[in-house]
């Protein structure tokens, strides 16, 4: 009995020593670091996710104010937090070949729906990125514009039914963007505006939520990456995957059998599947790949999730700020009226001429960046100009939320001030301190599309309505921990007032 106890205690002691062995990782390398404690490391909230990750990072960011970077340990994984804009430029652009991958987790082959552009690494990422980049040119977006306008008209009708009442603008914007992405990514006209419980939308919402089992799985795979290929997917995840794959398969078969062309994302993928390129504007790549139904479904799925969730959050944050700042809202409404009248309607050209709208959305993206941080993994060891070495497989974190709220770069950062992005002022913004879509070769491929649908949603609302705060409007907003993106856990309530 005693021998057994001694063995167990000895094994636990060895486990403990192994676990905390990385807690001195940054000290040995001469890099400032945030102390770690067993078992969570430097930042328990990064594991527990009890509050918004951006708030936790911001506290550490300011404690290391004089330093260009600092180290933390999450569980037992060392991570380098890069603060200095020149170092951020090095990671995202200049030395991109050393930091090409996100290193989130190893993708199991069976988990086909997650083999999309956001998660892929190495040469496969490069090949698909090159193939899909021309999808989001101005020319391609113009061909999709009528599809988005159709959704905007339905959005306007929904808003009219709620005139002069309190609304959850987060929910309404989510319905609009889900309808847009359903149309442009899947070629579906399923009227999510009036059917918010549509299965595709529900799947998308569930995928961005932080749930206990998902947290546990992510934690285990962070410690033991090989487990990602062993741990089974939850049954509902398998069902979701099969649903999306079968949906895409049926849409493709219908189009190919009936010669249907909609000028949307599915058409682009079909072209890739059949011809291996996107036509004259495609870029060449040395990495051949087969565009299978599963791979097509994965790209559609990430387009849907990223497109509707981040864009709806951006719209709702923007409309919330306009409700609190009536002077900014009035100026924006004036510009919208002028540009629509000048172009004889709400056209693609009219939308792109709305300079003040660009400023308002840019400031919203600063104050509420879509994600609180960017993650990269060092794929090849390198030595910094300072002489310090970043070793292969080191995780690098770029704290977007903290950069966007740093008074050194954006004075009075909690103030909503679109003038920061006027033609006179935007050039004074320090490069690589404003990163709402990332930067470099791995920046958000759908940036133009996301901004297009965001602009159209805001303009559609302000054409016929004003927005005002009410007794149920939260001031200020508090970001929540229930989502991987920057979002509130609670509804965003404003009053929708019909314009005379």
Short mmCIF file of C-alpha atoms in Angstrom, two decimals:
data_model
loop_
_atom_site.label_atom_id
_atom_site.label_comp_id
_atom_site.label_asym_id
_atom_site.label_seq_id
_atom_site.Cartn_x
_atom_site.Cartn_y
_atom_site.Cartn_z
CA UNK A 1 0.00 0.00 0.00
CA UNK A 2 2.76 2.42 1.04
CA UNK A 3 4.75 1.61 -2.10
CA UNK A 4 1.71 2.39 -4.23
CA UNK A 5 1.23 5.75 -2.53
CA UNK A 6 4.91 6.60 -2.98
CA UNK A 7 4.72 5.73 -6.68
CA UNK A 8 1.61 7.87 -7.21
CA UNK A 9 3.12 10.81 -5.31
CA UNK A 10 6.33 10.41 -7.31
CA UNK A 11 4.47 10.38 -10.60
CA UNK A 12 2.47 13.46 -9.60
CA UNK A 13 5.68 15.22 -8.62
CA UNK A 14 7.29 14.37 -11.97
CA UNK A 15 4.18 15.58 -13.77
CA UNK A 16 4.26 18.83 -11.80
CA UNK A 17 7.96 19.40 -12.53
CA UNK A 18 7.41 18.70 -16.22
CA UNK A 19 4.42 21.05 -16.29
CA UNK A 20 6.17 24.01 -14.66
CA UNK A 21 9.47 23.47 -16.49
CA UNK A 22 8.45 26.03 -19.12
CA UNK A 23 7.67 28.71 -16.54
CA UNK A 24 11.27 29.92 -16.75
CA UNK A 25 11.30 29.80 -20.57
CA UNK A 26 11.38 33.57 -21.12
CA UNK A 27 13.71 34.31 -18.22
CA UNK A 28 16.35 32.05 -19.76
CA UNK A 29 16.05 33.99 -23.03
CA UNK A 30 16.35 37.44 -21.49
CA UNK A 31 12.85 38.53 -22.50
CA UNK A 32 10.58 40.36 -19.99
CA UNK A 33 7.81 38.03 -18.87
CA UNK A 34 4.61 37.82 -16.88
CA UNK A 35 5.00 35.36 -13.96
CA UNK A 36 3.28 31.99 -14.31
CA UNK A 37 1.58 29.91 -11.63
CA UNK A 38 0.50 26.28 -11.70
CA UNK A 39 -1.64 25.10 -13.45
CA UNK A 40 -2.92 27.91 -15.71
CA UNK A 41 0.31 29.79 -16.30
CA UNK A 42 0.49 33.57 -16.67
CA UNK A 43 -3.13 34.23 -17.55
CA UNK A 44 -5.80 31.95 -16.05
CA UNK A 45 -8.52 33.72 -18.04
CA UNK A 46 -6.92 32.63 -21.33
CA UNK A 47 -7.87 29.10 -20.30
CA UNK A 48 -11.05 29.68 -18.29
CA UNK A 49 -12.38 32.40 -20.63
CA UNK A 50 -14.57 33.92 -17.92
CA UNK A 51 -14.23 37.43 -19.34
CA UNK A 52 -13.33 39.06 -22.64
CA UNK A 53 -9.82 38.07 -23.67
CA UNK A 54 -9.00 41.59 -24.84
CA UNK A 55 -9.42 42.97 -21.31
CA UNK A 56 -6.99 40.40 -19.88
CA UNK A 57 -4.38 41.08 -22.53
CA UNK A 58 -4.79 44.84 -22.13
CA UNK A 59 -3.89 44.67 -18.44
CA UNK A 60 -0.63 42.86 -19.21
CA UNK A 61 0.05 45.08 -22.26
CA UNK A 62 0.08 48.23 -20.12
CA UNK A 63 2.12 46.66 -17.33
CA UNK A 64 4.89 46.13 -19.90
CA UNK A 65 4.50 49.64 -21.37
CA UNK A 66 8.24 50.37 -21.95
CA UNK A 67 8.98 47.00 -23.59
CA UNK A 68 8.52 46.16 -27.31
CA UNK A 69 7.50 42.60 -26.40
CA UNK A 70 7.04 40.30 -23.43
CA UNK A 71 6.53 36.63 -22.76
CA UNK A 72 3.71 34.71 -21.10
CA UNK A 73 2.98 31.04 -20.55
CA UNK A 74 -0.53 29.68 -21.14
CA UNK A 75 -0.86 26.36 -19.33
CA UNK A 76 2.72 25.32 -20.21
CA UNK A 77 2.91 26.83 -23.71
CA UNK A 78 5.24 29.86 -24.07
CA UNK A 79 3.78 32.75 -26.08
CA UNK A 80 5.49 35.95 -27.19
CA UNK A 81 3.34 39.09 -27.09
CA UNK A 82 4.63 41.55 -29.71
CA UNK A 83 3.75 45.22 -29.04
CA UNK A 84 6.18 47.28 -31.09
CA UNK A 85 4.80 48.28 -34.54
CA UNK A 86 8.11 47.54 -36.27
CA UNK A 87 8.22 44.05 -34.77
CA UNK A 88 4.58 43.53 -35.74
CA UNK A 89 5.46 44.51 -39.31
CA UNK A 90 8.30 42.01 -39.21
CA UNK A 91 5.97 39.19 -38.13
CA UNK A 92 3.08 39.97 -40.47
CA UNK A 93 4.94 41.16 -43.56
CA UNK A 94 8.72 41.47 -43.74
CA UNK A 95 9.54 38.03 -42.33
CA UNK A 96 6.23 36.42 -43.23
CA UNK A 97 7.94 33.21 -44.36
CA UNK A 98 8.96 32.66 -40.72
CA UNK A 99 5.43 33.28 -39.40
CA UNK A 100 3.14 31.95 -42.12
CA UNK A 101 0.99 29.65 -39.99
CA UNK A 102 -1.53 30.33 -37.24
CA UNK A 103 -0.65 27.11 -35.43
CA UNK A 104 -4.10 26.83 -33.87
CA UNK A 105 -4.27 23.03 -33.85
CA UNK A 106 -3.52 20.08 -36.09
CA UNK A 107 -6.49 19.47 -38.39
CA UNK A 108 -7.77 15.88 -38.38
CA UNK A 109 -8.50 14.57 -41.88
CA UNK A 110 -12.02 13.61 -40.82
CA UNK A 111 -12.79 17.19 -39.79
CA UNK A 112 -13.17 18.31 -43.41
CA UNK A 113 -15.40 21.30 -42.71
CA UNK A 114 -12.50 22.99 -40.88
CA UNK A 115 -10.04 22.59 -43.76
CA UNK A 116 -10.66 26.15 -44.82
CA UNK A 117 -8.49 29.13 -45.57
CA UNK A 118 -8.42 30.43 -41.99
CA UNK A 119 -7.06 27.15 -40.57
CA UNK A 120 -4.95 25.75 -43.41
CA UNK A 121 -1.18 25.99 -43.25
CA UNK A 122 1.88 25.65 -45.44
CA UNK A 123 1.70 25.12 -49.18
CA UNK A 124 -1.96 24.11 -49.20
CA UNK A 125 -2.90 27.43 -47.61
CA UNK A 126 -0.76 29.27 -50.17
CA UNK A 127 -2.31 27.42 -53.10
CA UNK A 128 -5.91 28.01 -52.06
CA UNK A 129 -5.24 31.59 -51.03
CA UNK A 130 -3.83 32.33 -54.50
CA UNK A 131 -6.79 30.68 -56.17
CA UNK A 132 -9.43 32.48 -54.13
CA UNK A 133 -7.90 35.96 -53.90
CA UNK A 134 -9.36 37.15 -57.25
CA UNK A 135 -12.84 36.31 -55.90
CA UNK A 136 -12.91 39.58 -54.00
CA UNK A 137 -11.77 42.06 -56.64
CA UNK A 138 -13.91 45.13 -57.32
CA UNK A 139 -15.14 43.51 -60.53
CA UNK A 140 -16.32 40.37 -58.73
CA UNK A 141 -17.98 42.39 -55.98
CA UNK A 142 -19.89 44.44 -58.57
CA UNK A 143 -21.37 41.25 -59.99
CA UNK A 144 -22.50 40.22 -56.47
CA UNK A 145 -23.90 43.67 -55.66
CA UNK A 146 -27.43 42.98 -57.02
CA UNK A 147 -27.63 39.93 -54.74
CA UNK A 148 -26.76 42.07 -51.71
CA UNK A 149 -29.18 44.83 -52.75
CA UNK A 150 -31.99 42.27 -52.85
CA UNK A 151 -31.19 41.31 -49.24
CA UNK A 152 -31.02 45.01 -48.28
CA UNK A 153 -34.54 45.55 -49.61
CA UNK A 154 -35.80 42.73 -47.39
CA UNK A 155 -33.87 44.27 -44.49
CA UNK A 156 -35.60 47.59 -45.09
CA UNK A 157 -39.01 45.89 -45.00
CA UNK A 158 -38.15 44.20 -41.70
CA UNK A 159 -37.05 47.50 -40.19
CA UNK A 160 -40.26 49.23 -41.33
CA UNK A 161 -42.26 46.67 -39.39
CA UNK A 162 -40.37 47.73 -36.24
CA UNK A 163 -40.46 51.51 -36.69
CA UNK A 164 -40.61 53.65 -33.53
CA UNK A 165 -39.81 50.75 -31.23
CA UNK A 166 -36.90 49.39 -29.21
CA UNK A 167 -34.92 46.77 -31.11
CA UNK A 168 -31.94 44.49 -30.61
CA UNK A 169 -29.81 45.83 -33.44
CA UNK A 170 -27.30 43.02 -32.94
CA UNK A 171 -29.99 40.45 -33.77
CA UNK A 172 -31.38 42.39 -36.76
CA UNK A 173 -27.94 43.02 -38.27
CA UNK A 174 -27.19 39.33 -37.80
CA UNK A 175 -30.26 38.38 -39.82
CA UNK A 176 -29.28 40.74 -42.64
CA UNK A 177 -25.68 39.58 -42.93
CA UNK A 178 -26.70 35.91 -42.66
CA UNK A 179 -29.10 36.47 -45.58
CA UNK A 180 -26.37 38.18 -47.62
CA UNK A 181 -23.82 35.42 -47.04
CA UNK A 182 -26.40 32.68 -47.66
CA UNK A 183 -27.10 34.28 -51.01
CA UNK A 184 -23.50 35.06 -52.00
CA UNK A 185 -21.74 32.00 -50.55
CA UNK A 186 -24.38 29.30 -50.99
CA UNK A 187 -26.67 30.79 -53.61
CA UNK A 188 -29.63 30.34 -51.26
CA UNK A 189 -32.57 32.70 -50.90
CA UNK A 190 -33.88 31.41 -47.59
CA UNK A 191 -35.17 34.67 -46.05
CA UNK A 192 -33.34 34.46 -42.74
CA UNK A 193 -34.66 37.98 -42.17
CA UNK A 194 -38.07 36.51 -41.36
CA UNK A 195 -36.84 33.03 -40.41
CA UNK A 196 -34.04 33.71 -37.91
CA UNK A 197 -33.97 30.09 -36.67
CA UNK A 198 -32.82 28.78 -40.02
CA UNK A 199 -30.54 25.77 -39.51
CA UNK A 200 -27.57 27.21 -41.42
CA UNK A 201 -27.59 30.35 -39.29
CA UNK A 202 -27.91 28.35 -36.08
CA UNK A 203 -24.90 26.23 -37.05
CA UNK A 204 -22.88 29.38 -37.70
CA UNK A 205 -23.85 30.92 -34.34
CA UNK A 206 -22.95 27.74 -32.45
CA UNK A 207 -19.54 27.51 -34.14
CA UNK A 208 -18.34 30.85 -32.72
CA UNK A 209 -19.60 30.21 -29.20
CA UNK A 210 -17.19 29.22 -26.43
CA UNK A 211 -18.63 26.12 -24.77
CA UNK A 212 -17.29 24.03 -21.90
CA UNK A 213 -16.54 20.93 -23.98
CA UNK A 214 -14.95 23.04 -26.71
CA UNK A 215 -12.80 24.82 -24.11
CA UNK A 216 -11.71 21.47 -22.67
CA UNK A 217 -10.83 20.11 -26.10
CA UNK A 218 -8.91 23.28 -27.03
CA UNK A 219 -7.05 23.16 -23.72
CA UNK A 220 -6.03 19.53 -24.16
CA UNK A 221 -4.88 20.06 -27.75
CA UNK A 222 -2.84 23.11 -26.69
CA UNK A 223 -0.94 20.94 -24.23
CA UNK A 224 -0.83 17.81 -26.38
CA UNK A 225 -1.26 18.79 -30.09
CA UNK A 226 -1.32 15.15 -31.22
CA UNK A 227 -4.65 14.72 -29.41
CA UNK A 228 -6.40 16.85 -32.05
CA UNK A 229 -6.20 13.90 -34.44
CA UNK A 230 -7.44 11.43 -31.79
CA UNK A 231 -10.22 13.20 -29.87
CA UNK A 232 -13.60 12.52 -31.49
CA UNK A 233 -15.75 15.35 -32.70
CA UNK A 234 -18.99 15.93 -30.81
CA UNK A 235 -21.93 14.23 -32.50
CA UNK A 236 -23.64 17.50 -33.34
CA UNK A 237 -20.43 18.74 -35.01
CA UNK A 238 -20.45 15.67 -37.27
CA UNK A 239 -24.11 16.30 -38.07
CA UNK A 240 -23.37 19.95 -38.86
CA UNK A 241 -20.51 18.94 -41.13
CA UNK A 242 -22.64 16.45 -43.04
CA UNK A 243 -25.42 19.01 -43.39
CA UNK A 244 -23.11 21.66 -44.89
CA UNK A 245 -21.35 19.21 -47.25
CA UNK A 246 -24.66 17.77 -48.51
CA UNK A 247 -26.06 21.29 -48.93
CA UNK A 248 -23.12 22.41 -51.06
CA UNK A 249 -23.18 19.17 -53.05
CA UNK A 250 -26.87 19.55 -53.90
CA UNK A 251 -26.40 23.21 -54.93
CA UNK A 252 -23.49 22.33 -57.23
CA UNK A 253 -25.36 19.44 -58.83
CA UNK A 254 -28.40 21.63 -59.43
CA UNK A 255 -26.32 24.34 -61.08
CA UNK A 256 -24.27 22.02 -63.24
CA UNK A 257 -27.30 20.02 -64.35
CA UNK A 258 -29.35 23.11 -65.20
CA UNK A 259 -26.65 25.54 -66.36
CA UNK A 260 -27.43 28.04 -63.56
CA UNK A 261 -25.04 30.99 -63.11
CA UNK A 262 -25.44 33.47 -60.22
CA UNK A 263 -22.05 35.22 -60.18
CA UNK A 264 -21.52 34.25 -56.55
CA UNK A 265 -18.91 32.40 -54.49
CA UNK A 266 -20.26 28.96 -55.43
CA UNK A 267 -19.79 29.82 -59.13
CA UNK A 268 -16.15 30.69 -58.43
CA UNK A 269 -15.58 27.35 -56.68
CA UNK A 270 -17.31 25.42 -59.47
CA UNK A 271 -15.02 27.14 -61.96
CA UNK A 272 -12.03 26.09 -59.85
CA UNK A 273 -13.29 22.52 -59.64
CA UNK A 274 -13.84 22.23 -63.38
CA UNK A 275 -10.99 24.33 -64.76
CA UNK A 276 -8.47 24.56 -61.95
CA UNK A 277 -8.32 28.35 -62.10
CA UNK A 278 -10.36 31.51 -62.00
CA UNK A 279 -9.76 32.58 -65.58
CA UNK A 280 -7.45 35.31 -66.84
CA UNK A 281 -7.08 37.01 -63.46
CA UNK A 282 -5.98 33.88 -61.59
CA UNK A 283 -2.50 33.65 -60.16
CA UNK A 284 -0.27 30.72 -60.88
CA UNK A 285 0.83 28.37 -58.13
CA UNK A 286 3.23 25.46 -58.13
CA UNK A 287 1.03 23.57 -55.67
CA UNK A 288 -1.70 21.65 -57.53
CA UNK A 289 -4.76 20.62 -55.56
CA UNK A 290 -8.11 19.04 -56.21
CA UNK A 291 -11.12 21.18 -55.38
CA UNK A 292 -13.26 18.43 -53.88
CA UNK A 293 -16.84 18.89 -52.68
CA UNK A 294 -15.57 18.73 -49.09
CA UNK A 295 -12.97 21.43 -49.71
CA UNK A 296 -15.56 23.59 -51.46
CA UNK A 297 -17.96 23.16 -48.54
CA UNK A 298 -15.23 24.18 -46.08
CA UNK A 299 -14.51 27.43 -47.98
CA UNK A 300 -18.23 28.23 -48.19
CA UNK A 301 -18.64 27.53 -44.50
CA UNK A 302 -15.82 29.81 -43.33
CA UNK A 303 -17.07 32.52 -45.73
CA UNK A 304 -20.48 32.19 -44.07
CA UNK A 305 -19.25 32.17 -40.44
CA UNK A 306 -16.66 34.93 -40.82
CA UNK A 307 -18.88 37.02 -43.05
CA UNK A 308 -22.11 37.13 -41.11
CA UNK A 309 -20.84 37.14 -37.53
CA UNK A 310 -18.06 39.73 -37.81
CA UNK A 311 -19.97 42.02 -40.18
CA UNK A 312 -23.12 41.95 -38.07
CA UNK A 313 -21.06 42.84 -34.99
CA UNK A 314 -19.40 45.72 -36.84
CA UNK A 315 -22.79 47.01 -38.04
CA UNK A 316 -24.38 46.79 -34.61
CA UNK A 317 -21.44 48.53 -32.89
CA UNK A 318 -21.52 51.27 -35.53
CA UNK A 319 -25.27 51.86 -35.20
CA UNK A 320 -24.92 51.86 -31.40
CA UNK A 321 -22.27 54.60 -31.58
CA UNK A 322 -24.40 56.61 -34.02
CA UNK A 323 -27.28 56.44 -31.54
CA UNK A 324 -25.02 57.91 -28.86
CA UNK A 325 -23.57 60.58 -31.17
CA UNK A 326 -26.44 62.36 -32.90
CA UNK A 327 -24.13 64.94 -34.52
CA UNK A 328 -22.12 62.21 -36.26
CA UNK A 329 -25.33 60.45 -37.29
CA UNK A 330 -26.77 63.64 -38.81
CA UNK A 331 -23.60 64.29 -40.78
CA UNK A 332 -23.61 60.73 -42.09
CA UNK A 333 -27.30 60.88 -43.08
CA UNK A 334 -26.60 64.09 -44.99
CA UNK A 335 -23.80 62.40 -46.94
CA UNK A 336 -25.96 59.35 -47.69
CA UNK A 337 -28.77 61.50 -49.04
CA UNK A 338 -26.38 63.51 -51.23
CA UNK A 339 -24.58 60.54 -52.75
CA UNK A 340 -27.78 58.61 -53.46
CA UNK A 341 -29.34 61.64 -55.14
CA UNK A 342 -26.17 62.31 -57.16
CA UNK A 343 -26.07 58.72 -58.48
CA UNK A 344 -29.83 58.33 -58.98
CA UNK A 345 -30.12 55.58 -56.41
CA UNK A 346 -28.16 53.38 -54.08
CA UNK A 347 -25.58 52.08 -56.53
CA UNK A 348 -22.19 50.47 -56.10
CA UNK A 349 -20.62 53.77 -57.17
CA UNK A 350 -22.71 55.79 -54.70
CA UNK A 351 -21.69 53.55 -51.84
CA UNK A 352 -17.98 53.88 -52.68
CA UNK A 353 -18.26 57.68 -52.78
CA UNK A 354 -19.40 57.89 -49.16
CA UNK A 355 -16.15 59.05 -47.59
CA UNK A 356 -17.62 59.96 -44.20
CA UNK A 357 -19.21 56.51 -44.02
CA UNK A 358 -15.73 55.03 -44.51
CA UNK A 359 -14.47 57.17 -41.63
CA UNK A 360 -17.30 56.10 -39.34
CA UNK A 361 -16.79 52.41 -40.08
CA UNK A 362 -13.00 52.72 -39.71
CA UNK A 363 -13.42 54.27 -36.27
CA UNK A 364 -15.91 51.55 -35.31
CA UNK A 365 -13.35 48.94 -36.42
CA UNK A 366 -10.73 50.64 -34.25
CA UNK A 367 -12.86 50.78 -31.15
CA UNK A 368 -14.36 47.31 -31.68
CA UNK A 369 -11.88 45.20 -33.73
CA UNK A 370 -13.43 41.95 -34.99
CA UNK A 371 -10.96 39.83 -33.01
CA UNK A 372 -8.97 40.95 -29.95
CA UNK A 373 -5.69 39.43 -31.16
CA UNK A 374 -3.84 37.81 -34.05
CA UNK A 375 -1.95 34.55 -33.61
CA UNK A 376 1.06 33.32 -35.56
CA UNK A 377 3.46 30.41 -35.14
CA UNK A 378 7.16 30.66 -35.90
CA UNK A 379 7.83 28.07 -38.63
CA UNK A 380 11.58 28.74 -38.90
CA UNK A 381 13.80 29.94 -36.07
CA UNK A 382 15.09 33.48 -36.49
CA UNK A 383 17.15 36.08 -34.65
CA UNK A 384 15.70 39.54 -34.02
CA UNK A 385 17.71 42.72 -34.72
CA UNK A 386 18.08 43.01 -30.93
CA UNK A 387 19.92 39.66 -30.91
CA UNK A 388 17.14 37.70 -29.20
CA UNK A 389 16.11 34.46 -30.85
CA UNK A 390 12.57 33.29 -31.64
CA UNK A 391 12.64 29.53 -31.85
CA UNK A 392 10.67 27.33 -34.20
CA UNK A 393 7.10 26.57 -33.01
CA UNK A 394 6.99 29.62 -30.73
CA UNK A 395 3.54 31.20 -30.66
CA UNK A 396 3.43 34.93 -31.36
CA UNK A 397 0.43 37.05 -30.33
CA UNK A 398 -0.35 40.52 -31.67
CA UNK A 399 -2.71 42.33 -29.24
CA UNK A 400 -5.03 44.20 -31.63
CA UNK A 401 -7.48 45.35 -28.94
CA UNK A 402 -4.67 46.87 -26.89
CA UNK A 403 -3.04 48.57 -29.88
CA UNK A 404 -6.37 50.09 -30.91
CA UNK A 405 -6.93 51.40 -27.38
CA UNK A 406 -3.40 52.63 -26.72
CA UNK A 407 -3.46 56.44 -26.17
CA UNK A 408 0.08 56.57 -27.55
CA UNK A 409 -1.37 55.78 -30.97
CA UNK A 410 -5.01 56.87 -30.59
CA UNK A 411 -5.42 59.75 -28.08
CA UNK A 412 -8.50 59.50 -25.88
CA UNK A 413 -9.10 55.96 -27.23
CA UNK A 414 -12.54 55.46 -25.65
CA UNK A 415 -13.91 58.44 -27.56
CA UNK A 416 -15.72 57.63 -30.81
CA UNK A 417 -14.11 60.02 -33.28
CA UNK A 418 -14.36 59.32 -37.05
CA UNK A 419 -12.11 62.32 -37.74
CA UNK A 420 -9.14 60.11 -36.86
CA UNK A 421 -9.63 58.62 -40.33
CA UNK A 422 -10.15 61.79 -42.35
CA UNK A 423 -7.88 62.34 -45.36
CA UNK A 424 -5.92 64.87 -43.31
CA UNK A 425 -5.41 62.60 -40.29
CA UNK A 426 -5.20 59.02 -41.54
CA UNK A 427 -1.60 59.38 -42.72
CA UNK A 428 -0.53 60.21 -39.18
CA UNK A 429 -1.64 56.79 -37.90
CA UNK A 430 1.46 54.74 -37.07
CA UNK A 431 1.67 51.77 -39.48
CA UNK A 432 0.78 48.40 -37.93
CA UNK A 433 -1.09 49.92 -34.98
CA UNK A 434 -4.46 49.75 -36.79
CA UNK A 435 -5.16 46.13 -37.75
CA UNK A 436 -8.91 45.44 -37.97
CA UNK A 437 -8.38 42.94 -40.81
CA UNK A 438 -4.82 41.94 -40.04
CA UNK A 439 -2.02 42.82 -42.44
CA UNK A 440 0.38 41.13 -44.84
CA UNK A 441 -0.19 38.05 -47.03
CA UNK A 442 -2.50 36.45 -44.45
CA UNK A 443 -4.78 39.45 -43.88
CA UNK A 444 -8.52 38.87 -44.18
CA UNK A 445 -9.26 37.82 -47.77
CA UNK A 446 -12.91 38.89 -47.48
CA UNK A 447 -12.22 42.42 -46.21
CA UNK A 448 -13.77 44.16 -49.22
CA UNK A 449 -16.85 41.97 -49.15
CA UNK A 450 -17.29 42.45 -45.40
CA UNK A 451 -17.06 46.21 -45.70
CA UNK A 452 -19.45 46.24 -48.65
CA UNK A 453 -22.25 44.44 -46.81
CA UNK A 454 -21.57 46.45 -43.65
CA UNK A 455 -21.89 49.74 -45.52
CA UNK A 456 -25.04 48.61 -47.27
CA UNK A 457 -26.67 47.51 -44.02
CA UNK A 458 -25.95 50.85 -42.33
CA UNK A 459 -27.06 52.91 -45.34
CA UNK A 460 -30.27 50.87 -45.69
CA UNK A 461 -31.18 51.65 -42.09
CA UNK A 462 -30.26 55.35 -42.18
CA UNK A 463 -32.16 55.97 -45.44
CA UNK A 464 -35.45 55.72 -43.55
CA UNK A 465 -34.61 55.81 -39.85
CA UNK A 466 -32.70 57.54 -37.12
CA UNK A 467 -31.40 55.64 -34.13
CA UNK A 468 -31.50 56.84 -30.54
CA UNK A 469 -30.52 55.44 -27.15
CA UNK A 470 -33.29 54.38 -24.78
CA UNK A 471 -33.58 53.31 -21.15
CA UNK A 472 -32.47 49.78 -22.10
CA UNK A 473 -29.33 50.90 -23.94
CA UNK A 474 -26.18 49.75 -22.14
CA UNK A 475 -23.67 52.57 -21.67
CA UNK A 476 -20.88 51.65 -22.01
CA UNK A 477 -20.94 48.31 -23.76
CA UNK A 478 -19.10 45.44 -22.09
CA UNK A 479 -17.52 42.80 -24.29
CA UNK A 480 -18.32 39.22 -23.33
CA UNK A 481 -16.53 35.88 -23.14
CA UNK A 482 -19.10 33.69 -24.90
CA UNK A 483 -17.65 34.19 -28.37
CA UNK A 484 -14.24 33.93 -30.01
CA UNK A 485 -14.80 37.33 -31.63
CA UNK A 486 -15.32 40.79 -30.14
CA UNK A 487 -18.97 40.79 -29.13
CA UNK A 488 -21.29 41.53 -26.24
CA UNK A 489 -22.99 38.69 -24.40
CA UNK A 490 -26.11 40.83 -24.05
CA UNK A 491 -28.36 42.37 -26.73
CA UNK A 492 -27.56 45.85 -28.04
CA UNK A 493 -30.80 47.76 -27.60
CA UNK A 494 -31.52 51.04 -29.40
CA UNK A 495 -34.66 52.87 -30.48
CA UNK A 496 -35.53 52.87 -34.19
CA UNK A 497 -37.19 56.16 -35.16
CA UNK A 498 -38.78 56.65 -38.58
CA UNK A 499 -37.43 59.71 -40.40
CA UNK A 500 -40.00 62.22 -41.55
#
